[in-house]
Short mmCIF file of C-alpha atoms in Angstrom, two decimals:
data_model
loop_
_atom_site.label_atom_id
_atom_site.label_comp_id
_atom_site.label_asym_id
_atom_site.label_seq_id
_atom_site.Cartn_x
_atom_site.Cartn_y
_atom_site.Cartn_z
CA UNK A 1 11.53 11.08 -9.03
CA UNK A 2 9.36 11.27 -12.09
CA UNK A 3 9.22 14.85 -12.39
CA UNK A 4 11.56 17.41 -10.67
CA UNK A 5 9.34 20.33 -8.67
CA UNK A 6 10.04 23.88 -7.84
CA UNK A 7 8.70 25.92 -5.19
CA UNK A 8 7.44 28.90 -7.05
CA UNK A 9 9.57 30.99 -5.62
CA UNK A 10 12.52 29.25 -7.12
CA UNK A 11 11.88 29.96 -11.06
CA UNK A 12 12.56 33.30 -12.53
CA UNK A 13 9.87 35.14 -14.81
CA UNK A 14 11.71 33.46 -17.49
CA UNK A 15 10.80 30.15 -15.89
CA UNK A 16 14.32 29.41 -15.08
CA UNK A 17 16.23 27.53 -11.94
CA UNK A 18 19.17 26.86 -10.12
CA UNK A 19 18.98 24.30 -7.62
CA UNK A 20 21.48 21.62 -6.03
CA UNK A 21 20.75 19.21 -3.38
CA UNK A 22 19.00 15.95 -4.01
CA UNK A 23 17.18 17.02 -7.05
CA UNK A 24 20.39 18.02 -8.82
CA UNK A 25 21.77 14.52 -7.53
CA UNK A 26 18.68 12.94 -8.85
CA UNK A 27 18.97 14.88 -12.16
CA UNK A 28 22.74 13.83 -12.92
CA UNK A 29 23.17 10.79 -11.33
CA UNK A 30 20.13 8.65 -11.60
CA UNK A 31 18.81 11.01 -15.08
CA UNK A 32 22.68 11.03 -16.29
CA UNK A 33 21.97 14.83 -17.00
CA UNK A 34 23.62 17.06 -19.49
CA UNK A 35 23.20 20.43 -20.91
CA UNK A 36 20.40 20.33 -23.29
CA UNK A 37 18.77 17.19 -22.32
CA UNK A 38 14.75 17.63 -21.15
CA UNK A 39 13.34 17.00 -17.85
CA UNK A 40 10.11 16.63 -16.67
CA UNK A 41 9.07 19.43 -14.54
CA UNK A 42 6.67 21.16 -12.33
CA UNK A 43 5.45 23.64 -9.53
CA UNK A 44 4.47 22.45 -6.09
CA UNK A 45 0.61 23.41 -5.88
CA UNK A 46 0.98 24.52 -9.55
CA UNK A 47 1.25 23.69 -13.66
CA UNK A 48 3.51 20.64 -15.11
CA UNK A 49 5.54 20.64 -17.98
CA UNK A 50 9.17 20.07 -19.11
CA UNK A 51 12.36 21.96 -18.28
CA UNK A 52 15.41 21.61 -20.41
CA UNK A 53 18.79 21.87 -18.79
CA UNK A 54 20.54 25.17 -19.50
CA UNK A 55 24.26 24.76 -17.44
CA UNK A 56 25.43 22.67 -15.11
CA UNK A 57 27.99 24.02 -12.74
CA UNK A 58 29.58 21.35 -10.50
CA UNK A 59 26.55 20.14 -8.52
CA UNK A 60 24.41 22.77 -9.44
CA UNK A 61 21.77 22.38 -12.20
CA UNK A 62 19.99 25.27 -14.30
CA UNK A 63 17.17 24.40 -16.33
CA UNK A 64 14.30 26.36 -17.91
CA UNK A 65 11.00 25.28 -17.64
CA UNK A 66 7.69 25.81 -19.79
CA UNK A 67 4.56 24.90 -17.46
CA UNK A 68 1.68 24.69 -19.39
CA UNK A 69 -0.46 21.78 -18.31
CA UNK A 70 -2.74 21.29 -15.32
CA UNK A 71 -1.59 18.18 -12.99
CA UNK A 72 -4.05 15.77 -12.08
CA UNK A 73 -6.16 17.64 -9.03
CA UNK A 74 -6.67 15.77 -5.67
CA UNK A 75 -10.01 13.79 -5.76
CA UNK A 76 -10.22 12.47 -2.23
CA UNK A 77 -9.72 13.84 1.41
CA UNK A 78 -8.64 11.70 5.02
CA UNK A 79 -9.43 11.91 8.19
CA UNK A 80 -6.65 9.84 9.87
CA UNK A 81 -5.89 8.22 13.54
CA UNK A 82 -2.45 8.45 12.53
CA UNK A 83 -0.45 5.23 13.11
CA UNK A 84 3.22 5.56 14.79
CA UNK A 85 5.62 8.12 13.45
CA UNK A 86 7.79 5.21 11.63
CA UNK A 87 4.83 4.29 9.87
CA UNK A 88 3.23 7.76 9.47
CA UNK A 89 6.71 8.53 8.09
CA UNK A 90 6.09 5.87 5.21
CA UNK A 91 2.73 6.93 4.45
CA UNK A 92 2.95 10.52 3.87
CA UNK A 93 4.95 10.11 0.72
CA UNK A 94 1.88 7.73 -0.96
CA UNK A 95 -1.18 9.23 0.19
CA UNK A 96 0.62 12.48 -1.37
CA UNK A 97 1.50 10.43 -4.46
CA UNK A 98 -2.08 8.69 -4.62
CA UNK A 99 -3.72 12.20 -4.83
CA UNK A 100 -5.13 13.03 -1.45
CA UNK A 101 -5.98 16.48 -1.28
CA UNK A 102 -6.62 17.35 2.93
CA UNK A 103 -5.16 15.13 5.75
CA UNK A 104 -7.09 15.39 8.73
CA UNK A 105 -5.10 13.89 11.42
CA UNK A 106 -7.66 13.21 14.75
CA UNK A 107 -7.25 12.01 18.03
CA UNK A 108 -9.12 8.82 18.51
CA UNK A 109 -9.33 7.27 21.52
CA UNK A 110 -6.32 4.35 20.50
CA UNK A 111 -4.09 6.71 19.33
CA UNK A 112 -0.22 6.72 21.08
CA UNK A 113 -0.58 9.82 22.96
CA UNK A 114 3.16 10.28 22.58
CA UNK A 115 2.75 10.51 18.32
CA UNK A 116 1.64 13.83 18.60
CA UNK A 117 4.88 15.15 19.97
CA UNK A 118 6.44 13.86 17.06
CA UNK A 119 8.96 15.76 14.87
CA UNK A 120 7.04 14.43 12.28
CA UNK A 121 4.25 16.96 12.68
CA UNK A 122 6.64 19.89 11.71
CA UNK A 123 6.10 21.04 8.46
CA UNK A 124 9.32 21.24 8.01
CA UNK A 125 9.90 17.59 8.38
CA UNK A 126 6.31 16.69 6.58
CA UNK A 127 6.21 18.74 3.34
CA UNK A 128 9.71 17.29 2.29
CA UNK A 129 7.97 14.06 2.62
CA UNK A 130 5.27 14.84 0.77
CA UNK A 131 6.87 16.75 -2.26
CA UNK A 132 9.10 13.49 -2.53
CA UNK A 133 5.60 11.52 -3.41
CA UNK A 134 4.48 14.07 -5.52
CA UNK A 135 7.91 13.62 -7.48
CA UNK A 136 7.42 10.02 -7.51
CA UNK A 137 4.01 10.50 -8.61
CA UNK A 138 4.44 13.56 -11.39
CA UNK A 139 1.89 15.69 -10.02
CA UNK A 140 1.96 19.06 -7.64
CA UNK A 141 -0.72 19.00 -5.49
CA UNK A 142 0.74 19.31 -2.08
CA UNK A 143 -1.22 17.56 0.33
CA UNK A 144 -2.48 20.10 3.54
CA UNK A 145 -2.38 18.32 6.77
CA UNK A 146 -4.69 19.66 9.24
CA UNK A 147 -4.06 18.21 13.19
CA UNK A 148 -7.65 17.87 15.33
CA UNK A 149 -6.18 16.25 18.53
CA UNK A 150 -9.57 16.83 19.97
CA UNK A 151 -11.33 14.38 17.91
CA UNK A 152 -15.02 14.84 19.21
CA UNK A 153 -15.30 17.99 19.61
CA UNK A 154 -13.75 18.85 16.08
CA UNK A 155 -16.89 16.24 15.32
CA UNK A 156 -19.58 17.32 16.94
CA UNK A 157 -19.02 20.67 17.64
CA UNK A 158 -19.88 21.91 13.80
CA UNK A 159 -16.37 21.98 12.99
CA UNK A 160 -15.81 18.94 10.90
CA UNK A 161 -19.62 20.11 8.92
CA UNK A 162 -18.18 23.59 7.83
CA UNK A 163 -14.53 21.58 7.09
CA UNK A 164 -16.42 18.87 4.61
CA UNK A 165 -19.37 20.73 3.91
CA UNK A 166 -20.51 19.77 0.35
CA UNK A 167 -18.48 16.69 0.37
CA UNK A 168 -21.88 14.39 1.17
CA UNK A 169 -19.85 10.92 0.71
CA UNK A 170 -18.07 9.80 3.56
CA UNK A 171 -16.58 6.21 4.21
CA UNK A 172 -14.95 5.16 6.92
CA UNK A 173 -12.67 1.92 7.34
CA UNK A 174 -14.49 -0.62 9.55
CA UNK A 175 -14.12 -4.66 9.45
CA UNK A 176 -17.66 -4.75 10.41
CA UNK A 177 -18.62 -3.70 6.97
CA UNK A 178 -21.76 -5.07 4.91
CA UNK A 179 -19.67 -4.66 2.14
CA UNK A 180 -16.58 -3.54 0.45
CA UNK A 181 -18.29 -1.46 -2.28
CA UNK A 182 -18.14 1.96 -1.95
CA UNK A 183 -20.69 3.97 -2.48
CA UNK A 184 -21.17 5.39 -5.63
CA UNK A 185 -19.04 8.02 -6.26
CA UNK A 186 -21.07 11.51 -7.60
CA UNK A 187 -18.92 13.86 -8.51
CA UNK A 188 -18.51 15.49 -4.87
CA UNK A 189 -14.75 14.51 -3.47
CA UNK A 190 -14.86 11.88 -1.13
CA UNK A 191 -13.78 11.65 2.55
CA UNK A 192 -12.41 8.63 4.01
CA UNK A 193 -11.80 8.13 7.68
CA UNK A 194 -9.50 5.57 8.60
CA UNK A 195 -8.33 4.73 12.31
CA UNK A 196 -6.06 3.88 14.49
CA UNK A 197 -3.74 0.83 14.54
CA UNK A 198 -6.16 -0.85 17.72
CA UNK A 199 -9.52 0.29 15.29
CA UNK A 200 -11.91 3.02 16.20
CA UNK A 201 -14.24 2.57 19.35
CA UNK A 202 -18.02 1.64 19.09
CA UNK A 203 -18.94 5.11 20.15
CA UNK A 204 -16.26 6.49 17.52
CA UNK A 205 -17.73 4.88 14.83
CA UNK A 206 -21.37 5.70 15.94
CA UNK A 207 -20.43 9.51 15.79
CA UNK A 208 -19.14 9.00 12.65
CA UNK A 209 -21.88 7.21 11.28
CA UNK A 210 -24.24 10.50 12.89
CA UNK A 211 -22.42 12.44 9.92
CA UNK A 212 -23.19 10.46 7.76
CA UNK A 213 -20.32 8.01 7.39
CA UNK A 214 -21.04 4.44 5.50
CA UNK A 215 -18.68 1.56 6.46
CA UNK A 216 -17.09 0.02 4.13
CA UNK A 217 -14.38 -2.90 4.78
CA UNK A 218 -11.63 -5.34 2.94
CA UNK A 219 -13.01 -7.86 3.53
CA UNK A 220 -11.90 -10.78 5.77
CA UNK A 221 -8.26 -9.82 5.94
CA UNK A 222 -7.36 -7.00 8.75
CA UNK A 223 -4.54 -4.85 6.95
CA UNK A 224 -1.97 -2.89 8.82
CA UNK A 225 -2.98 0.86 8.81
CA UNK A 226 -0.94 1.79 6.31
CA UNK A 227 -1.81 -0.54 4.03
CA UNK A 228 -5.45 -0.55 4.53
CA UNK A 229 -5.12 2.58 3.81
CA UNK A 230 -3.48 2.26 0.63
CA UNK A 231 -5.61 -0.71 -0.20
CA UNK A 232 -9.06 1.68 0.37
CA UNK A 233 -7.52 4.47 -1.80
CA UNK A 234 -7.08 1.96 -4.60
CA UNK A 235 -10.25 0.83 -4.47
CA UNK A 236 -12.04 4.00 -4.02
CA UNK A 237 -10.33 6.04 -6.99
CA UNK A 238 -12.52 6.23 -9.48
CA UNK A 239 -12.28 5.51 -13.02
CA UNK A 240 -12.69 9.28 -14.08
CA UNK A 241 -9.90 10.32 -12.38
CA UNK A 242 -7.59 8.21 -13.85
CA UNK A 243 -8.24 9.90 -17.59
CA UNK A 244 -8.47 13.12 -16.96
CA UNK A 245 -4.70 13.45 -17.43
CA UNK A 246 -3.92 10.71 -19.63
CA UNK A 247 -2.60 12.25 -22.58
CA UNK A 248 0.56 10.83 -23.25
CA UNK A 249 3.59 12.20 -21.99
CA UNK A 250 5.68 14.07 -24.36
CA UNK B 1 -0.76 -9.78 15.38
CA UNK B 2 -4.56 -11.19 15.10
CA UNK B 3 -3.74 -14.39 15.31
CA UNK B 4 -0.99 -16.45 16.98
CA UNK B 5 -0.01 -18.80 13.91
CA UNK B 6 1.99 -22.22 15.11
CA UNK B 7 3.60 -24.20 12.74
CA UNK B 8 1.69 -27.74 12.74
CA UNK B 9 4.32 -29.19 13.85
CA UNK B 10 4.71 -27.13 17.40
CA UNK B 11 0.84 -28.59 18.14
CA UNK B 12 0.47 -32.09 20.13
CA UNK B 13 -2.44 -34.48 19.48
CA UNK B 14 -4.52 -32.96 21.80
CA UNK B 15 -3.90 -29.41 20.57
CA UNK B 16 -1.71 -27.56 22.69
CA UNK B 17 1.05 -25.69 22.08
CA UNK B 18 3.89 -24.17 24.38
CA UNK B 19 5.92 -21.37 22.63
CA UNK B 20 7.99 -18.14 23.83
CA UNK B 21 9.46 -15.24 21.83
CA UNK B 22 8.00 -12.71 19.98
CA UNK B 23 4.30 -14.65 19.64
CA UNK B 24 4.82 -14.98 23.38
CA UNK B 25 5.43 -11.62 24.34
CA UNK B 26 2.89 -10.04 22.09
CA UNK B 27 0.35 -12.44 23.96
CA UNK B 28 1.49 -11.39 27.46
CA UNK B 29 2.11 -7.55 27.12
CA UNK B 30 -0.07 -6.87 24.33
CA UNK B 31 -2.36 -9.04 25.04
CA UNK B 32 -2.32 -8.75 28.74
CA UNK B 33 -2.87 -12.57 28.76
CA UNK B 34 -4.05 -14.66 31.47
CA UNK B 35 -4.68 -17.59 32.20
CA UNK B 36 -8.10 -18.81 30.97
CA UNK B 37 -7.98 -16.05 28.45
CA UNK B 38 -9.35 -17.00 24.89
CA UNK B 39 -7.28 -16.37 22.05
CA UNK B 40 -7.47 -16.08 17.98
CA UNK B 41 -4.93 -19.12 17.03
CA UNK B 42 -4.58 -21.10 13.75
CA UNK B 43 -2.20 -23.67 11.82
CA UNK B 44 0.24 -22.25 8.67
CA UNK B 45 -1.15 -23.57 6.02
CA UNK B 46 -4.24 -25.09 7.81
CA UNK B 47 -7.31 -24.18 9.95
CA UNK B 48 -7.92 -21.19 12.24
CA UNK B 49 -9.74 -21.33 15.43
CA UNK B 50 -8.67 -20.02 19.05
CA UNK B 51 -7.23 -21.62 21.73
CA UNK B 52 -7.10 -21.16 25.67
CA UNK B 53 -4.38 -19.85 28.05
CA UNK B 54 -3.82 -23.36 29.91
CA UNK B 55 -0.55 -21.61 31.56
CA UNK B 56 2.10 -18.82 32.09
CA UNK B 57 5.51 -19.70 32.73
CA UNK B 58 8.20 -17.17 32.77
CA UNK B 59 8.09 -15.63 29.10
CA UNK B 60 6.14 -19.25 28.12
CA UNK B 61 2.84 -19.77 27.56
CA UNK B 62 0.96 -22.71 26.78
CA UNK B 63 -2.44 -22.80 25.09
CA UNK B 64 -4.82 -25.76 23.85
CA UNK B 65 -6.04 -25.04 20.75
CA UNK B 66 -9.59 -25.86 18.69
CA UNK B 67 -9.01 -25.54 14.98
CA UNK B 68 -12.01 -26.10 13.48
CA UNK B 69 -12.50 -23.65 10.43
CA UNK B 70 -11.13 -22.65 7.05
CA UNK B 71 -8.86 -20.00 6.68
CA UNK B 72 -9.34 -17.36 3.48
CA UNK B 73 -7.70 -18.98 0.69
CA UNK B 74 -5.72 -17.18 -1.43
CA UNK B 75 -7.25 -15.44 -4.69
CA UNK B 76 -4.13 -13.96 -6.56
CA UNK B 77 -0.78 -15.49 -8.02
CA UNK B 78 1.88 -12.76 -8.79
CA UNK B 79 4.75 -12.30 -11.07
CA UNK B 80 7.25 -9.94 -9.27
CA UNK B 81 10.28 -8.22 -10.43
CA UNK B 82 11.70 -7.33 -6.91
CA UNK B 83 12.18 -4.09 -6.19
CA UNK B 84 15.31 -3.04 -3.98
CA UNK B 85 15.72 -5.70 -0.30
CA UNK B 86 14.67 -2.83 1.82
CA UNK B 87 11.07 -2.47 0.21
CA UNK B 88 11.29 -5.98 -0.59
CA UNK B 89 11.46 -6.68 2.96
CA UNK B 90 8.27 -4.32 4.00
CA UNK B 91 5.97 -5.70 0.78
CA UNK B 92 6.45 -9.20 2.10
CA UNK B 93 4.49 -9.43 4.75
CA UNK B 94 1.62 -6.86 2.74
CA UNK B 95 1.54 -9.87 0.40
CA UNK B 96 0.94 -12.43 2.82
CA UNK B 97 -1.48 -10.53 4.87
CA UNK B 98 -3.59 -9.42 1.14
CA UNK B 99 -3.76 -13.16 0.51
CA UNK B 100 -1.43 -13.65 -2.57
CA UNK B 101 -0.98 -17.14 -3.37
CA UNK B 102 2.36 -17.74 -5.44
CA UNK B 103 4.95 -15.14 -5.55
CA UNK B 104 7.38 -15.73 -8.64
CA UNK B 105 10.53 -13.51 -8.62
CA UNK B 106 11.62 -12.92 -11.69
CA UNK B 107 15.27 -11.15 -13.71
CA UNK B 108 13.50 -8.36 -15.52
CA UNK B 109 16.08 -6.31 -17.71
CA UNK B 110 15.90 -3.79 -14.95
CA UNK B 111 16.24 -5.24 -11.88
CA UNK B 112 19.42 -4.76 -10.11
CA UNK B 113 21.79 -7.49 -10.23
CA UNK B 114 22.74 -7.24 -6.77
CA UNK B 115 19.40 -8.15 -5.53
CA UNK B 116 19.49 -12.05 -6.10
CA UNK B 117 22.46 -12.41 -3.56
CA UNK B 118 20.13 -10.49 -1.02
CA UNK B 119 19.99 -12.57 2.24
CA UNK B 120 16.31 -11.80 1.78
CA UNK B 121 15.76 -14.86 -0.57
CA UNK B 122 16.93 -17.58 2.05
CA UNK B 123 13.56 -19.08 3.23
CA UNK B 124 15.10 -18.65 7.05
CA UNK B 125 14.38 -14.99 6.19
CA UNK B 126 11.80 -14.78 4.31
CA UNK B 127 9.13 -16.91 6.18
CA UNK B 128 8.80 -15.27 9.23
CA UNK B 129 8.20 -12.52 7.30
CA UNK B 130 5.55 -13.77 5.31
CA UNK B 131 4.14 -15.72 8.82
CA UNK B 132 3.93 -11.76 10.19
CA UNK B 133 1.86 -11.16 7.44
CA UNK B 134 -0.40 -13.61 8.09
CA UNK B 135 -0.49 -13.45 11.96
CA UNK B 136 -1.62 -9.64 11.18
CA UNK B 137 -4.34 -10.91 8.27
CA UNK B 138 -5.69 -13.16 10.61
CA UNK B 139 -5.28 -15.62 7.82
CA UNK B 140 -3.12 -18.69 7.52
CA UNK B 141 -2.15 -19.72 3.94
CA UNK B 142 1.60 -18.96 3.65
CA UNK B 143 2.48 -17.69 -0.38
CA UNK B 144 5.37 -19.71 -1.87
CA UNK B 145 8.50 -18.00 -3.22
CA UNK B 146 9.48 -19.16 -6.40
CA UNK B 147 12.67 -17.45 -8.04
CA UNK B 148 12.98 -17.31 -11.52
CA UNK B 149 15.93 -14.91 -12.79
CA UNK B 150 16.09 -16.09 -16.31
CA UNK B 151 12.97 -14.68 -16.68
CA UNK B 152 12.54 -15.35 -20.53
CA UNK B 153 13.69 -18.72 -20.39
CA UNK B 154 11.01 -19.41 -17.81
CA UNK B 155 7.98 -17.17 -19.76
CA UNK B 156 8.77 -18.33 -23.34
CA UNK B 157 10.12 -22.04 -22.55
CA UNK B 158 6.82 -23.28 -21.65
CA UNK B 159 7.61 -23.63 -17.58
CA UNK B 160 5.50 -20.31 -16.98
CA UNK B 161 2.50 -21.91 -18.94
CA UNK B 162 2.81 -24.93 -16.99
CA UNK B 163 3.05 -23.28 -13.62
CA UNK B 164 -0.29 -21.18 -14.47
CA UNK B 165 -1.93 -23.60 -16.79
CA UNK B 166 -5.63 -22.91 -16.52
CA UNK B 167 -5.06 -19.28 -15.07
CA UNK B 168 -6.09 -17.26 -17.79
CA UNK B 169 -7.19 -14.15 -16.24
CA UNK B 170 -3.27 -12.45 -16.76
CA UNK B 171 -2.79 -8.93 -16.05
CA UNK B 172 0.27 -6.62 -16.39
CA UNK B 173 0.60 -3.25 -14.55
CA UNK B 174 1.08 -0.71 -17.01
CA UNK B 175 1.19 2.68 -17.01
CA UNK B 176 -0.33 3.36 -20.63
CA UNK B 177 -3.02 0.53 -20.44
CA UNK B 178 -6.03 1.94 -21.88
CA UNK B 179 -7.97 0.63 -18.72
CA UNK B 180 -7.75 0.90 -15.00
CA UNK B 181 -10.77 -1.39 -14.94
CA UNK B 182 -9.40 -5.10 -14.60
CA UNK B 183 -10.82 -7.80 -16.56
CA UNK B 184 -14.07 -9.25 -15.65
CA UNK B 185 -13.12 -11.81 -12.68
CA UNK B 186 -13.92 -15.48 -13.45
CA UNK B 187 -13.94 -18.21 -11.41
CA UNK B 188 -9.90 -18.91 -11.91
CA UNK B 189 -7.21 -17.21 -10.07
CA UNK B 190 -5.82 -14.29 -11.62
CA UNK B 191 -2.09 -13.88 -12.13
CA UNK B 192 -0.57 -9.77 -11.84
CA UNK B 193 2.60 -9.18 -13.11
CA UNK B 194 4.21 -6.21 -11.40
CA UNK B 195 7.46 -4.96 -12.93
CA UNK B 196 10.73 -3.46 -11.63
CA UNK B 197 11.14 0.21 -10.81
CA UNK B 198 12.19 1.61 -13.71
CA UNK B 199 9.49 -0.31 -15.58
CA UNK B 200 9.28 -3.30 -17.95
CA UNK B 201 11.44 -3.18 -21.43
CA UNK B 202 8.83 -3.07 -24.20
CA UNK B 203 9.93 -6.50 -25.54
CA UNK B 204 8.99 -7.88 -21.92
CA UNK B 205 5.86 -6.19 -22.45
CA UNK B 206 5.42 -7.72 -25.66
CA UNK B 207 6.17 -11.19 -24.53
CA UNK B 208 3.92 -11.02 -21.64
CA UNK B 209 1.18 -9.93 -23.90
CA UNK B 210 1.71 -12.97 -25.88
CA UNK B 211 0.74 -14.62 -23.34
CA UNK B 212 -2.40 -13.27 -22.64
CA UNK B 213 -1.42 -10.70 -20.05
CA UNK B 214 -3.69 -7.54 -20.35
CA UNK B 215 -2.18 -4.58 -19.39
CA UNK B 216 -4.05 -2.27 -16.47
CA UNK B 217 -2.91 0.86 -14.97
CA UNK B 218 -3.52 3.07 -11.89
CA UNK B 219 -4.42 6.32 -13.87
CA UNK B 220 -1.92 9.45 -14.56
CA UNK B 221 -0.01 8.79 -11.18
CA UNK B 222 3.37 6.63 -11.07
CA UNK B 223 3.61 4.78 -7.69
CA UNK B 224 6.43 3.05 -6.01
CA UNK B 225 6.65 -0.28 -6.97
CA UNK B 226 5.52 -1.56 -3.40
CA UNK B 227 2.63 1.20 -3.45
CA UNK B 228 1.60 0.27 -6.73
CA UNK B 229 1.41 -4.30 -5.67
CA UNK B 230 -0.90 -2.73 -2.80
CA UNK B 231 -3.18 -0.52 -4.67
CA UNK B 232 -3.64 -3.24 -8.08
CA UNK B 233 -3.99 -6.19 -5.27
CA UNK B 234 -6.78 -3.92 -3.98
CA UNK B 235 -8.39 -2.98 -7.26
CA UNK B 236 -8.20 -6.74 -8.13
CA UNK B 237 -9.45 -8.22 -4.97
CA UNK B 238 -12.82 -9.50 -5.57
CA UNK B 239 -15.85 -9.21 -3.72
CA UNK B 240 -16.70 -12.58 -3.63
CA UNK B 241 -13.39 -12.92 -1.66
CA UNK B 242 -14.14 -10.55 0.62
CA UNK B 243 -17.24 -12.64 1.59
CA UNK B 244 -15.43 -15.77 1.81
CA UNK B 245 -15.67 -16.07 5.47
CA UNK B 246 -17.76 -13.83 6.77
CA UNK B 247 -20.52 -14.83 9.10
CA UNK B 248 -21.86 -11.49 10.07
CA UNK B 249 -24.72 -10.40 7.19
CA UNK B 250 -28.22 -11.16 6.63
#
């Protein structure tokens, strides 16, 4: 955890919180905590800042917080044939920490048909996940994830236009690639469409391609989902994004 | 797996190979291999080609291979100070399959003692690990495991100049570099030195520096130390690499 996050609902209109669990754990174990010491803090979908600690009572922690920076906004959107649960489980916690702002997650044809009775697509089981990546990372922008089983017709049926309408650069992850340049970024957020652990199908990729998806591989290495996905994120985040937060930490 | 990998030493004169286990199973129930089936095969540490299902016995198969082409060589050398087994043990086979070269472990001030008794570092463990990478890749070059936990001794006492003499494109993940850009790629090898989770000490910094390492970051976001190998490897990964062996473009 590089920076400790509230729900909103958690601080006071003083900016002040009481909280145990793994944060407080986090906060005197691993931070070696004690009254009057600063944290780095934030609000889940909200400001950063710092938060020094006010009382500590047993395993509970108070600190009050002053949140008056922007965190670094989300600069790229996926569409995602989601790879097994133990995998997906991984996953959620990076793309969150990489800045992804929407998850779609699609039915294409090769995905398990049992994933999507996964526990995993609770939000109580997913937003836990992806708070822990935003900790990791120091930012609050909660990832949304958004679940289109039926993959086509969220496609073609106008759906997936009014979703990413505006967003005119689209990529999706395909070994067939001419290249692995992206496109230039403008300044419109990307959105990158990876799939499924056995790859998308021709006609998949053709649809995609009809909305105006460019492919865009790694190259002659095939990557495991996850990290193909990981790897494409790195390589797509551009430059400008990584200053526009870069004032040094106090 | 994209590729069955056989050691060279499981391959007779005229190319054929009987095997069982994992490679086998994956060939008959993933695969849904029969016999006469073509599949993609290839030598650790030598050529790739595919060979043909001569015959299914039991959980055995047997196939006679053709290896007649390069594999991807590997473009990146990397100075790691392991993170914990457990991620240790899931980045291994991302190396591998990303097409790192050499792999030096090394005793940063922060990385916990208890990891160089890990069972991990035994080559029994480690390889088929690293083969799983490279069975996924579709590539064959299996990165070597060097362990170095008197990590100044080795930078400053002239052994880490001698094990990358001629490498001079040296880059150290850093989370206030100036630049997310990497150098300009030359024709040499580059070597990325990744440090343990809570960071490199500023005098390691220092000393790598000394020796040439730039430092490069991933913008205002901290990733996980396995997050963070995938994303630089990405950001590094040339395109002329990606190109190596690729037959498909005008």
């Amino acid at each position: 955890m590089n920076r400790i996050l509230f729900n909103a609902e958690e601080l006071d209109a003083d900016g002040r919180a009481t909280f145990g669990g793994v944060r407080a754990e986090h906060v005197l174990t691993v931070l070696h905590g004690e009254v009057g010491q600063t944290l780095k803090t934030g609000v889940v979908n909200g400001p950063i800042g710092t938060g020094v600690i006010e009382r500590i009572d047993g395993e509970m922690v108070t600190v009050k917080c002053v949140h008056d920076r922007e965190a670094p906004p989300p600069w790229i959107d996926l569409i995602l044939a989601p790879p097994r649960p133990r995998a997906m489980k991984r996953l959620l916690p990076q793309l969150a920490a990489m800045g992804v702002g929407r998850i779609v997650l699609v039915g294409a044809a090769k995905v398990e048909k049992a994933f999507w009775g996964a526990q995993l697509l609770k939000e109580a089981i997913y937003r836990p996940l992806l708070v822990d990546g935003l900790m990791q990372a120091g930012t609050t922008a909660l990832p949304t994830i958004q679940i289109e089983r039926a993959f086509g017709r969220w496609l073609d049926g106008g759906r997936f236009e009014e979703d990413f309408a505006g967003q005119q650069v689209r990529i999706v992850a395909h070994p067939d690639a001419l290249s692995t340049k992206h496109q230039a970024l403008s300044t419109c957020r990307p959105v990158l469409a990876i799939g499924p652990e056995g790859g998308w199908t021709d006609d998949e990729v053709a649809r995609l391609e009809a909305h105006g998806f460019r492919r865009m591989s790694l190259g002659p290495r095939i990557l495991r989902t996850d990290t193909a996905t990981i790897a494409l994120l790195a390589r797509l985040m551009p430059e400008a994004d990584a200053f526009s937060n870069t004032t040094k930490e106090t």
